[in-house]
Amino acid sequence: MENIQREELERLVGIEKVNIFYDIVDTITLLYDMEQTWNNGGKNWTYEYKFRKSGKTLCAFYFKKSTLGLMIIFGKDERAKFEKIRNELLPVVIDTYDNAQTFYDGKWVMFNITDYLLIDDIKKLLFIKRKPNRK
């Protein structure tokens, strides 16, 4: 799937959420050297935008009408690291994490991105997943 035009995303989720999306993408791109791909969003979402390296996903953004989601999957070791920084995170982040379903391959946490409030916590969670690989 080719790049999705910004205007299409703005029609789908709104200008503010698209601005937040691109700000988070810029932050991730500065910290990580990763493949970035657009995909069909499956049956529940319109689009997916994924960060991957060596077959492992760092995170994925999901878009559907009026909604921007960010999925981070935490494996067993990553869940232990989450618990160590739990007290540093916003209550909404902790609640989202606590209420996410755990599968055999990890805890699948979908964050609803509505404003800039979560950006600092998202960075902390991405650092749990993988240390930045850009200088």
PDB file of C-alpha atoms in Angstrom:
ATOM      1  CA  MET A   1       0.000   0.000   0.000  1.00  0.00           C
ATOM      2  CA  GLU A   2       1.422   3.384  -0.949  1.00  0.00           C
ATOM      3  CA  ASN A   3       1.629   6.353   1.367  1.00  0.00           C
ATOM      4  CA  ILE A   4      -1.728   7.648   2.504  1.00  0.00           C
ATOM      5  CA  GLN A   5      -2.193  11.340   1.830  1.00  0.00           C
ATOM      6  CA  ARG A   6      -2.365  13.647   4.832  1.00  0.00           C
ATOM      7  CA  GLU A   7      -5.661  15.094   3.575  1.00  0.00           C
ATOM      8  CA  GLU A   8      -7.239  11.618   3.589  1.00  0.00           C
ATOM      9  CA  LEU A   9      -6.136  11.081   7.206  1.00  0.00           C
ATOM     10  CA  GLU A  10      -7.472  14.517   8.190  1.00  0.00           C
ATOM     11  CA  ARG A  11     -10.874  13.659   6.697  1.00  0.00           C
ATOM     12  CA  LEU A  12     -10.847  10.357   8.567  1.00  0.00           C
ATOM     13  CA  VAL A  13      -9.649  11.289  12.079  1.00  0.00           C
ATOM     14  CA  GLY A  14      -9.409  15.095  12.118  1.00  0.00           C
ATOM     15  CA  ILE A  15      -6.576  17.602  11.790  1.00  0.00           C
ATOM     16  CA  GLU A  16      -5.563  17.610  15.479  1.00  0.00           C
ATOM     17  CA  LYS A  17      -5.107  13.829  15.633  1.00  0.00           C
ATOM     18  CA  VAL A  18      -3.180  13.845  12.354  1.00  0.00           C
ATOM     19  CA  ASN A  19      -0.859  16.528  13.757  1.00  0.00           C
ATOM     20  CA  ILE A  20      -0.309  14.405  16.876  1.00  0.00           C
ATOM     21  CA  PHE A  21       0.331  11.335  14.697  1.00  0.00           C
ATOM     22  CA  TYR A  22       2.986  13.115  12.620  1.00  0.00           C
ATOM     23  CA  ASP A  23       4.626  14.585  15.738  1.00  0.00           C
ATOM     24  CA  ILE A  24       4.900  11.107  17.281  1.00  0.00           C
ATOM     25  CA  VAL A  25       6.164   9.666  13.968  1.00  0.00           C
ATOM     26  CA  ASP A  26       8.814  12.422  13.801  1.00  0.00           C
ATOM     27  CA  THR A  27       9.907  11.610  17.367  1.00  0.00           C
ATOM     28  CA  ILE A  28      10.132   7.875  16.640  1.00  0.00           C
ATOM     29  CA  THR A  29      12.034   8.525  13.395  1.00  0.00           C
ATOM     30  CA  LEU A  30      14.601  10.644  15.254  1.00  0.00           C
ATOM     31  CA  LEU A  31      15.171   7.882  17.817  1.00  0.00           C
ATOM     32  CA  TYR A  32      14.822   4.705  15.743  1.00  0.00           C
ATOM     33  CA  ASP A  33      16.001   3.469  12.366  1.00  0.00           C
ATOM     34  CA  MET A  34      13.020   1.341  11.307  1.00  0.00           C
ATOM     35  CA  GLU A  35      10.956   0.320   8.325  1.00  0.00           C
ATOM     36  CA  GLN A  36       7.720   2.294   8.166  1.00  0.00           C
ATOM     37  CA  THR A  37       4.840   0.793   6.222  1.00  0.00           C
ATOM     38  CA  TRP A  38       1.220   1.615   5.475  1.00  0.00           C
ATOM     39  CA  ASN A  39      -1.215  -1.310   5.435  1.00  0.00           C
ATOM     40  CA  ASN A  40      -4.918  -1.949   5.247  1.00  0.00           C
ATOM     41  CA  GLY A  41      -6.359  -1.692   8.759  1.00  0.00           C
ATOM     42  CA  GLY A  42      -8.139  -5.039   8.661  1.00  0.00           C
ATOM     43  CA  LYS A  43     -11.786  -5.458   9.612  1.00  0.00           C
ATOM     44  CA  ASN A  44     -11.779  -2.965  12.529  1.00  0.00           C
ATOM     45  CA  TRP A  45      -9.615  -0.144  11.169  1.00  0.00           C
ATOM     46  CA  THR A  46      -9.211   1.732   7.888  1.00  0.00           C
ATOM     47  CA  TYR A  47      -5.392   2.050   7.882  1.00  0.00           C
ATOM     48  CA  GLU A  48      -2.380   0.773   9.783  1.00  0.00           C
ATOM     49  CA  TYR A  49       1.032   2.476   9.964  1.00  0.00           C
ATOM     50  CA  LYS A  50       3.701   0.192  11.410  1.00  0.00           C
ATOM     51  CA  PHE A  51       7.280   0.601  12.653  1.00  0.00           C
ATOM     52  CA  ARG A  52       9.317  -2.626  12.259  1.00  0.00           C
ATOM     53  CA  LYS A  53      12.928  -3.745  12.272  1.00  0.00           C
ATOM     54  CA  SER A  54      14.237  -7.265  11.663  1.00  0.00           C
ATOM     55  CA  GLY A  55      10.727  -8.698  11.729  1.00  0.00           C
ATOM     56  CA  LYS A  56       9.878  -7.169  15.115  1.00  0.00           C
ATOM     57  CA  THR A  57       7.244  -4.484  15.498  1.00  0.00           C
ATOM     58  CA  LEU A  58       7.974  -1.489  17.717  1.00  0.00           C
ATOM     59  CA  CYS A  59       4.436  -0.112  17.475  1.00  0.00           C
ATOM     60  CA  ALA A  60       1.592   0.426  15.048  1.00  0.00           C
ATOM     61  CA  PHE A  61      -0.848   3.281  14.553  1.00  0.00           C
ATOM     62  CA  TYR A  62      -4.427   2.555  13.538  1.00  0.00           C
ATOM     63  CA  PHE A  63      -6.918   4.903  11.903  1.00  0.00           C
ATOM     64  CA  LYS A  64     -10.686   4.775  11.581  1.00  0.00           C
ATOM     65  CA  LYS A  65     -13.461   7.359  11.605  1.00  0.00           C
ATOM     66  CA  SER A  66     -12.627   9.948  14.303  1.00  0.00           C
ATOM     67  CA  THR A  67     -10.199   7.549  16.031  1.00  0.00           C
ATOM     68  CA  LEU A  68      -6.407   7.289  16.197  1.00  0.00           C
ATOM     69  CA  GLY A  69      -5.042   4.261  18.038  1.00  0.00           C
ATOM     70  CA  LEU A  70      -1.502   3.248  18.949  1.00  0.00           C
ATOM     71  CA  MET A  71      -0.817  -0.442  19.595  1.00  0.00           C
ATOM     72  CA  ILE A  72       2.170  -1.587  21.624  1.00  0.00           C
ATOM     73  CA  ILE A  73       2.575  -5.278  22.417  1.00  0.00           C
ATOM     74  CA  PHE A  74       4.434  -6.034  25.640  1.00  0.00           C
ATOM     75  CA  GLY A  75       6.138  -9.408  26.016  1.00  0.00           C
ATOM     76  CA  LYS A  76       6.854 -10.993  29.389  1.00  0.00           C
ATOM     77  CA  ASP A  77      10.134  -9.116  30.010  1.00  0.00           C
ATOM     78  CA  GLU A  78       8.599  -5.854  28.811  1.00  0.00           C
ATOM     79  CA  ARG A  79       5.670  -6.259  31.208  1.00  0.00           C
ATOM     80  CA  ALA A  80       8.152  -6.542  34.073  1.00  0.00           C
ATOM     81  CA  LYS A  81       9.839  -3.328  32.891  1.00  0.00           C
ATOM     82  CA  PHE A  82       6.425  -1.633  32.716  1.00  0.00           C
ATOM     83  CA  GLU A  83       5.801  -2.498  36.355  1.00  0.00           C
ATOM     84  CA  LYS A  84       9.100  -0.830  37.321  1.00  0.00           C
ATOM     85  CA  ILE A  85       8.035   2.512  35.807  1.00  0.00           C
ATOM     86  CA  ARG A  86       4.301   2.252  36.550  1.00  0.00           C
ATOM     87  CA  ASN A  87       4.438   5.088  39.121  1.00  0.00           C
ATOM     88  CA  GLU A  88       5.925   7.456  36.509  1.00  0.00           C
ATOM     89  CA  LEU A  89       3.001   7.061  34.100  1.00  0.00           C
ATOM     90  CA  LEU A  90      -0.305   8.873  33.745  1.00  0.00           C
ATOM     91  CA  PRO A  91      -3.388   7.164  35.242  1.00  0.00           C
ATOM     92  CA  VAL A  92      -4.995   6.837  31.777  1.00  0.00           C
ATOM     93  CA  VAL A  93      -1.914   4.970  30.525  1.00  0.00           C
ATOM     94  CA  ILE A  94      -1.935   2.643  33.536  1.00  0.00           C
ATOM     95  CA  ASP A  95      -5.698   2.004  33.181  1.00  0.00           C
ATOM     96  CA  THR A  96      -5.357   1.274  29.458  1.00  0.00           C
ATOM     97  CA  TYR A  97      -2.491  -1.115  30.162  1.00  0.00           C
ATOM     98  CA  ASP A  98      -4.272  -2.837  33.068  1.00  0.00           C
ATOM     99  CA  ASN A  99      -7.457  -3.346  31.025  1.00  0.00           C
ATOM    100  CA  ALA A 100      -5.699  -4.691  27.917  1.00  0.00           C
ATOM    101  CA  GLN A 101      -5.976  -8.352  27.073  1.00  0.00           C
ATOM    102  CA  THR A 102      -2.978 -10.638  27.500  1.00  0.00           C
ATOM    103  CA  PHE A 103      -2.455 -13.298  24.846  1.00  0.00           C
ATOM    104  CA  TYR A 104       0.125 -16.084  24.617  1.00  0.00           C
ATOM    105  CA  ASP A 105       2.530 -13.752  22.782  1.00  0.00           C
ATOM    106  CA  GLY A 106       2.113 -10.674  24.961  1.00  0.00           C
ATOM    107  CA  LYS A 107      -0.150  -7.972  26.325  1.00  0.00           C
ATOM    108  CA  TRP A 108      -1.734  -6.086  23.416  1.00  0.00           C
ATOM    109  CA  VAL A 109      -2.301  -2.496  24.529  1.00  0.00           C
ATOM    110  CA  MET A 110      -4.257  -0.093  22.306  1.00  0.00           C
ATOM    111  CA  PHE A 111      -3.953   3.534  23.352  1.00  0.00           C
ATOM    112  CA  ASN A 112      -6.599   5.988  22.170  1.00  0.00           C
ATOM    113  CA  ILE A 113      -4.650   9.061  21.072  1.00  0.00           C
ATOM    114  CA  THR A 114      -6.800  12.160  21.540  1.00  0.00           C
ATOM    115  CA  ASP A 115      -4.303  14.863  22.529  1.00  0.00           C
ATOM    116  CA  TYR A 116      -0.640  15.536  23.249  1.00  0.00           C
ATOM    117  CA  LEU A 117      -0.932  14.441  26.883  1.00  0.00           C
ATOM    118  CA  LEU A 118       0.306  10.893  26.263  1.00  0.00           C
ATOM    119  CA  ILE A 119       3.406  11.649  24.169  1.00  0.00           C
ATOM    120  CA  ASP A 120       5.956  11.560  27.008  1.00  0.00           C
ATOM    121  CA  ASP A 121       4.531   8.304  28.349  1.00  0.00           C
ATOM    122  CA  ILE A 122       4.491   6.785  24.860  1.00  0.00           C
ATOM    123  CA  LYS A 123       8.215   7.498  24.585  1.00  0.00           C
ATOM    124  CA  LYS A 124       8.827   5.728  27.907  1.00  0.00           C
ATOM    125  CA  LEU A 125       6.830   2.729  26.712  1.00  0.00           C
ATOM    126  CA  LEU A 126       8.701   2.577  23.405  1.00  0.00           C
ATOM    127  CA  PHE A 127      12.004   2.636  25.311  1.00  0.00           C
ATOM    128  CA  ILE A 128      10.755  -0.465  27.156  1.00  0.00           C
ATOM    129  CA  LYS A 129      10.170  -2.159  23.800  1.00  0.00           C
ATOM    130  CA  ARG A 130      13.514  -1.193  22.293  1.00  0.00           C
ATOM    131  CA  LYS A 131      16.361   1.134  23.088  1.00  0.00           C
ATOM    132  CA  PRO A 132      16.751   3.916  20.499  1.00  0.00           C
ATOM    133  CA  ASN A 133      19.191   2.914  17.764  1.00  0.00           C
ATOM    134  CA  ARG A 134      19.992   6.356  16.346  1.00  0.00           C
ATOM    135  CA  LYS A 135      22.581   8.641  17.818  1.00  0.00           C
TER     136      LYS A 135
END
